């Protein structure tokens, strides 16, 4: 587990635990200036038949928080997960070049909606807050050369939808639509901030 330094570390509230080893989520949570540790949840992230993308994101977010709960009995555990609605099918992390290429070819000229679930679990009380935040991307018409250059440069194989919108992936887009761009990167900070305040965590 890794510890983040914080200007607010001296303020009293339950310890914060991020149930993730994702560097993207770790960097996002650090923006709030709160001390936290990270823990790796053991959760099966495979999509379930008949489950829609928003419900899947929330289910996995809570599952990740609960997977770490017994190791942190007096803490606020943050779980988050992201799914992508690709025209009615749930898209996951491509994992390799070939799968990423197919995801981006299918996304060319299309909208893709990213659903990011977040769960804040108070392991002392058992209370869990849950929310799903949607953010949509409209892709430009992409040719194979653009797709190939992007994938070789950025290698977004661990990103749902095969795009890092916060980096070079922004060049693939025509427009975006959504309430919180941090949700697109993997942790909806606006929703999480509301949850933390309800648990007595001082923000800002």
Short mmCIF file of C-alpha atoms in Angstrom, two decimals:
data_model
loop_
_atom_site.label_atom_id
_atom_site.label_comp_id
_atom_site.label_asym_id
_atom_site.label_seq_id
_atom_site.Cartn_x
_atom_site.Cartn_y
_atom_site.Cartn_z
CA UNK A 1 0.00 0.00 0.00
CA UNK A 2 1.16 3.53 -0.73
CA UNK A 3 0.58 6.65 1.35
CA UNK A 4 -0.10 10.10 -0.07
CA UNK A 5 1.02 13.20 1.79
CA UNK A 6 -1.66 15.78 2.59
CA UNK A 7 -2.10 19.29 3.94
CA UNK A 8 -5.30 18.07 5.60
CA UNK A 9 -3.74 15.00 7.19
CA UNK A 10 -4.09 16.53 10.66
CA UNK A 11 -7.85 16.96 10.39
CA UNK A 12 -9.81 14.22 12.10
CA UNK A 13 -11.81 11.86 9.96
CA UNK A 14 -11.64 8.11 9.31
CA UNK A 15 -8.66 6.96 7.24
CA UNK A 16 -9.26 6.99 3.50
CA UNK A 17 -8.48 3.94 1.41
CA UNK A 18 -8.58 3.83 -2.37
CA UNK A 19 -9.56 0.31 -3.42
CA UNK A 20 -7.48 0.48 -6.58
CA UNK A 21 -3.90 0.37 -7.79
CA UNK A 22 -4.75 2.38 -10.91
CA UNK A 23 -2.26 5.24 -11.36
CA UNK A 24 -5.04 7.29 -12.99
CA UNK A 25 -7.38 7.01 -9.99
CA UNK A 26 -4.51 7.55 -7.57
CA UNK A 27 -3.56 10.81 -9.31
CA UNK A 28 -7.17 11.98 -9.37
CA UNK A 29 -7.77 11.34 -5.68
CA UNK A 30 -4.53 13.14 -4.83
CA UNK A 31 -6.08 16.31 -6.29
CA UNK A 32 -8.35 16.55 -3.23
CA UNK A 33 -5.34 17.05 -0.95
CA UNK A 34 -6.35 14.27 1.44
CA UNK A 35 -4.12 11.60 2.95
CA UNK A 36 -5.01 8.12 1.71
CA UNK A 37 -3.63 4.65 1.23
CA UNK A 38 -4.25 2.26 -1.63
CA UNK A 39 -5.24 -1.38 -1.54
CA UNK A 40 -5.69 -3.86 -4.37
CA UNK A 41 -9.17 -5.42 -4.50
CA UNK A 42 -9.56 -8.96 -5.83
CA UNK A 43 -12.68 -8.59 -7.98
CA UNK A 44 -13.82 -10.31 -11.16
CA UNK A 45 -14.39 -7.44 -13.60
CA UNK A 46 -15.99 -9.51 -16.36
CA UNK A 47 -19.31 -8.22 -17.66
CA UNK A 48 -22.43 -10.13 -16.67
CA UNK A 49 -25.02 -11.10 -19.25
CA UNK A 50 -28.05 -8.81 -19.25
CA UNK A 51 -26.45 -6.12 -17.04
CA UNK A 52 -26.38 -2.63 -18.56
CA UNK A 53 -23.24 -0.49 -18.44
CA UNK A 54 -24.25 1.96 -15.62
CA UNK A 55 -25.40 -0.85 -13.32
CA UNK A 56 -22.22 -2.80 -14.05
CA UNK A 57 -20.03 0.19 -13.15
CA UNK A 58 -21.78 0.71 -9.81
CA UNK A 59 -21.80 -3.00 -8.99
CA UNK A 60 -18.06 -3.30 -9.58
CA UNK A 61 -17.29 -0.08 -7.70
CA UNK A 62 -19.06 -1.39 -4.62
CA UNK A 63 -17.54 -4.86 -5.01
CA UNK A 64 -14.05 -3.33 -5.02
CA UNK A 65 -14.76 -1.32 -1.87
CA UNK A 66 -16.18 -4.34 -0.06
CA UNK A 67 -13.26 -6.55 -1.18
CA UNK A 68 -10.94 -4.31 0.85
CA UNK A 69 -13.31 -3.65 3.76
CA UNK A 70 -12.17 -6.39 6.15
CA UNK A 71 -8.58 -5.16 5.95
CA UNK A 72 -9.69 -1.64 6.93
CA UNK A 73 -12.36 -1.97 9.65
CA UNK A 74 -12.45 1.73 10.67
CA UNK A 75 -12.05 3.47 7.33
CA UNK A 76 -13.74 5.11 4.39
CA UNK A 77 -13.05 2.89 1.41
CA UNK A 78 -13.41 4.28 -2.11
CA UNK A 79 -14.22 1.90 -4.94
CA UNK A 80 -14.60 2.93 -8.57
CA UNK A 81 -15.06 1.25 -11.89
CA UNK A 82 -15.76 2.31 -15.45
CA UNK A 83 -17.68 0.71 -18.28
CA UNK A 84 -18.21 1.94 -21.81
CA UNK A 85 -21.45 1.68 -23.74
CA UNK A 86 -20.41 0.88 -27.29
CA UNK A 87 -23.70 0.92 -29.14
CA UNK A 88 -25.47 -1.39 -26.73
CA UNK A 89 -22.48 -3.58 -25.90
CA UNK A 90 -20.28 -3.12 -22.84
CA UNK A 91 -16.69 -2.41 -23.84
CA UNK A 92 -13.89 -3.26 -21.47
CA UNK A 93 -10.17 -2.69 -21.48
CA UNK A 94 -8.82 -3.94 -24.81
CA UNK A 95 -5.70 -5.50 -23.29
CA UNK A 96 -3.75 -5.65 -26.54
CA UNK A 97 -3.10 -3.84 -29.80
CA UNK A 98 -5.49 -5.87 -31.96
CA UNK A 99 -8.46 -5.42 -29.62
CA UNK A 100 -7.73 -1.70 -29.19
CA UNK A 101 -7.59 -1.27 -32.96
CA UNK A 102 -11.01 -2.88 -33.35
CA UNK A 103 -12.54 -0.74 -30.59
CA UNK A 104 -11.33 2.47 -32.23
CA UNK A 105 -12.37 1.40 -35.72
CA UNK A 106 -15.88 0.74 -34.39
CA UNK A 107 -15.87 4.09 -32.56
CA UNK A 108 -14.98 6.13 -35.65
CA UNK A 109 -17.65 8.80 -36.17
CA UNK A 110 -19.69 7.44 -33.24
CA UNK A 111 -20.65 8.42 -29.71
CA UNK A 112 -19.33 6.36 -26.81
CA UNK A 113 -20.68 6.85 -23.30
CA UNK A 114 -18.35 6.21 -20.37
CA UNK A 115 -20.14 5.23 -17.15
CA UNK A 116 -18.03 5.64 -14.02
CA UNK A 117 -19.34 4.16 -10.80
CA UNK A 118 -18.10 5.26 -7.40
CA UNK A 119 -18.84 3.82 -3.97
CA UNK A 120 -17.80 5.24 -0.60
CA UNK A 121 -18.06 2.55 2.07
CA UNK A 122 -17.84 3.38 5.78
CA UNK A 123 -16.51 0.10 7.10
CA UNK A 124 -17.31 1.03 10.72
CA UNK A 125 -21.01 1.70 10.13
CA UNK A 126 -21.51 -0.39 7.00
CA UNK A 127 -23.08 2.59 5.22
CA UNK A 128 -22.39 2.74 1.48
CA UNK A 129 -22.97 5.66 -0.88
CA UNK A 130 -23.12 4.89 -4.59
CA UNK A 131 -23.36 6.93 -7.77
CA UNK A 132 -22.76 6.57 -11.48
CA UNK A 133 -21.60 9.50 -13.62
CA UNK A 134 -21.91 9.41 -17.40
CA UNK A 135 -19.62 11.23 -19.84
CA UNK A 136 -19.97 10.94 -23.61
CA UNK A 137 -17.37 11.28 -26.36
CA UNK A 138 -18.02 11.84 -30.06
CA UNK A 139 -15.15 10.44 -32.12
CA UNK A 140 -14.00 12.01 -35.37
CA UNK A 141 -14.05 9.94 -38.52
CA UNK A 142 -10.78 8.08 -38.05
CA UNK A 143 -8.72 6.43 -40.75
CA UNK A 144 -6.56 3.38 -40.12
CA UNK A 145 -3.37 5.42 -40.20
CA UNK A 146 -4.55 7.75 -37.44
CA UNK A 147 -5.68 4.83 -35.31
CA UNK A 148 -2.39 3.01 -35.77
CA UNK A 149 -0.25 6.07 -34.97
CA UNK A 150 -2.29 6.80 -31.87
CA UNK A 151 -2.13 3.25 -30.55
CA UNK A 152 1.61 2.97 -31.16
CA UNK A 153 2.23 6.30 -29.42
CA UNK A 154 -0.02 5.94 -26.39
CA UNK A 155 -0.65 2.19 -26.00
CA UNK A 156 -3.99 2.65 -24.13
CA UNK A 157 -4.52 -1.06 -23.69
CA UNK A 158 -5.46 -0.73 -20.01
CA UNK A 159 -8.11 1.93 -20.71
CA UNK A 160 -11.76 1.14 -21.38
CA UNK A 161 -12.64 2.16 -24.90
CA UNK A 162 -8.94 2.24 -25.91
CA UNK A 163 -8.55 5.97 -25.34
CA UNK A 164 -6.71 8.23 -22.89
CA UNK A 165 -8.78 11.35 -23.34
CA UNK A 166 -6.64 13.28 -20.87
CA UNK A 167 -3.60 12.83 -23.12
CA UNK A 168 -3.10 12.28 -26.86
CA UNK A 169 -6.50 10.62 -27.16
CA UNK A 170 -8.13 14.05 -27.15
CA UNK A 171 -6.98 14.43 -30.78
CA UNK A 172 -9.35 11.61 -31.78
CA UNK A 173 -12.42 13.49 -30.59
CA UNK A 174 -14.92 15.81 -32.21
CA UNK A 175 -16.77 16.86 -29.05
CA UNK A 176 -17.58 15.76 -25.51
CA UNK A 177 -20.62 15.95 -23.24
CA UNK A 178 -20.83 15.42 -19.51
CA UNK A 179 -20.95 16.96 -16.01
CA UNK A 180 -17.51 15.99 -14.67
CA UNK A 181 -14.43 15.34 -16.79
CA UNK A 182 -12.68 13.59 -13.90
CA UNK A 183 -15.26 10.80 -14.24
CA UNK A 184 -13.99 10.17 -17.74
CA UNK A 185 -10.47 9.57 -16.42
CA UNK A 186 -11.77 7.07 -13.88
CA UNK A 187 -12.89 8.70 -10.60
CA UNK A 188 -15.78 11.22 -10.45
CA UNK A 189 -14.39 13.78 -8.03
CA UNK A 190 -17.49 15.98 -7.81
CA UNK A 191 -19.70 13.07 -6.73
CA UNK A 192 -16.98 11.70 -4.45
CA UNK A 193 -16.52 15.10 -2.78
CA UNK A 194 -20.23 15.19 -1.90
CA UNK A 195 -19.95 11.70 -0.41
CA UNK A 196 -16.87 12.55 1.63
CA UNK A 197 -18.47 15.67 3.07
CA UNK A 198 -21.48 13.61 4.18
CA UNK A 199 -19.03 11.45 6.13
CA UNK A 200 -17.50 14.47 7.84
CA UNK A 201 -14.40 14.83 5.69
CA UNK A 202 -13.59 18.56 5.37
CA UNK A 203 -13.41 19.75 1.77
CA UNK A 204 -11.86 22.02 0.76
#
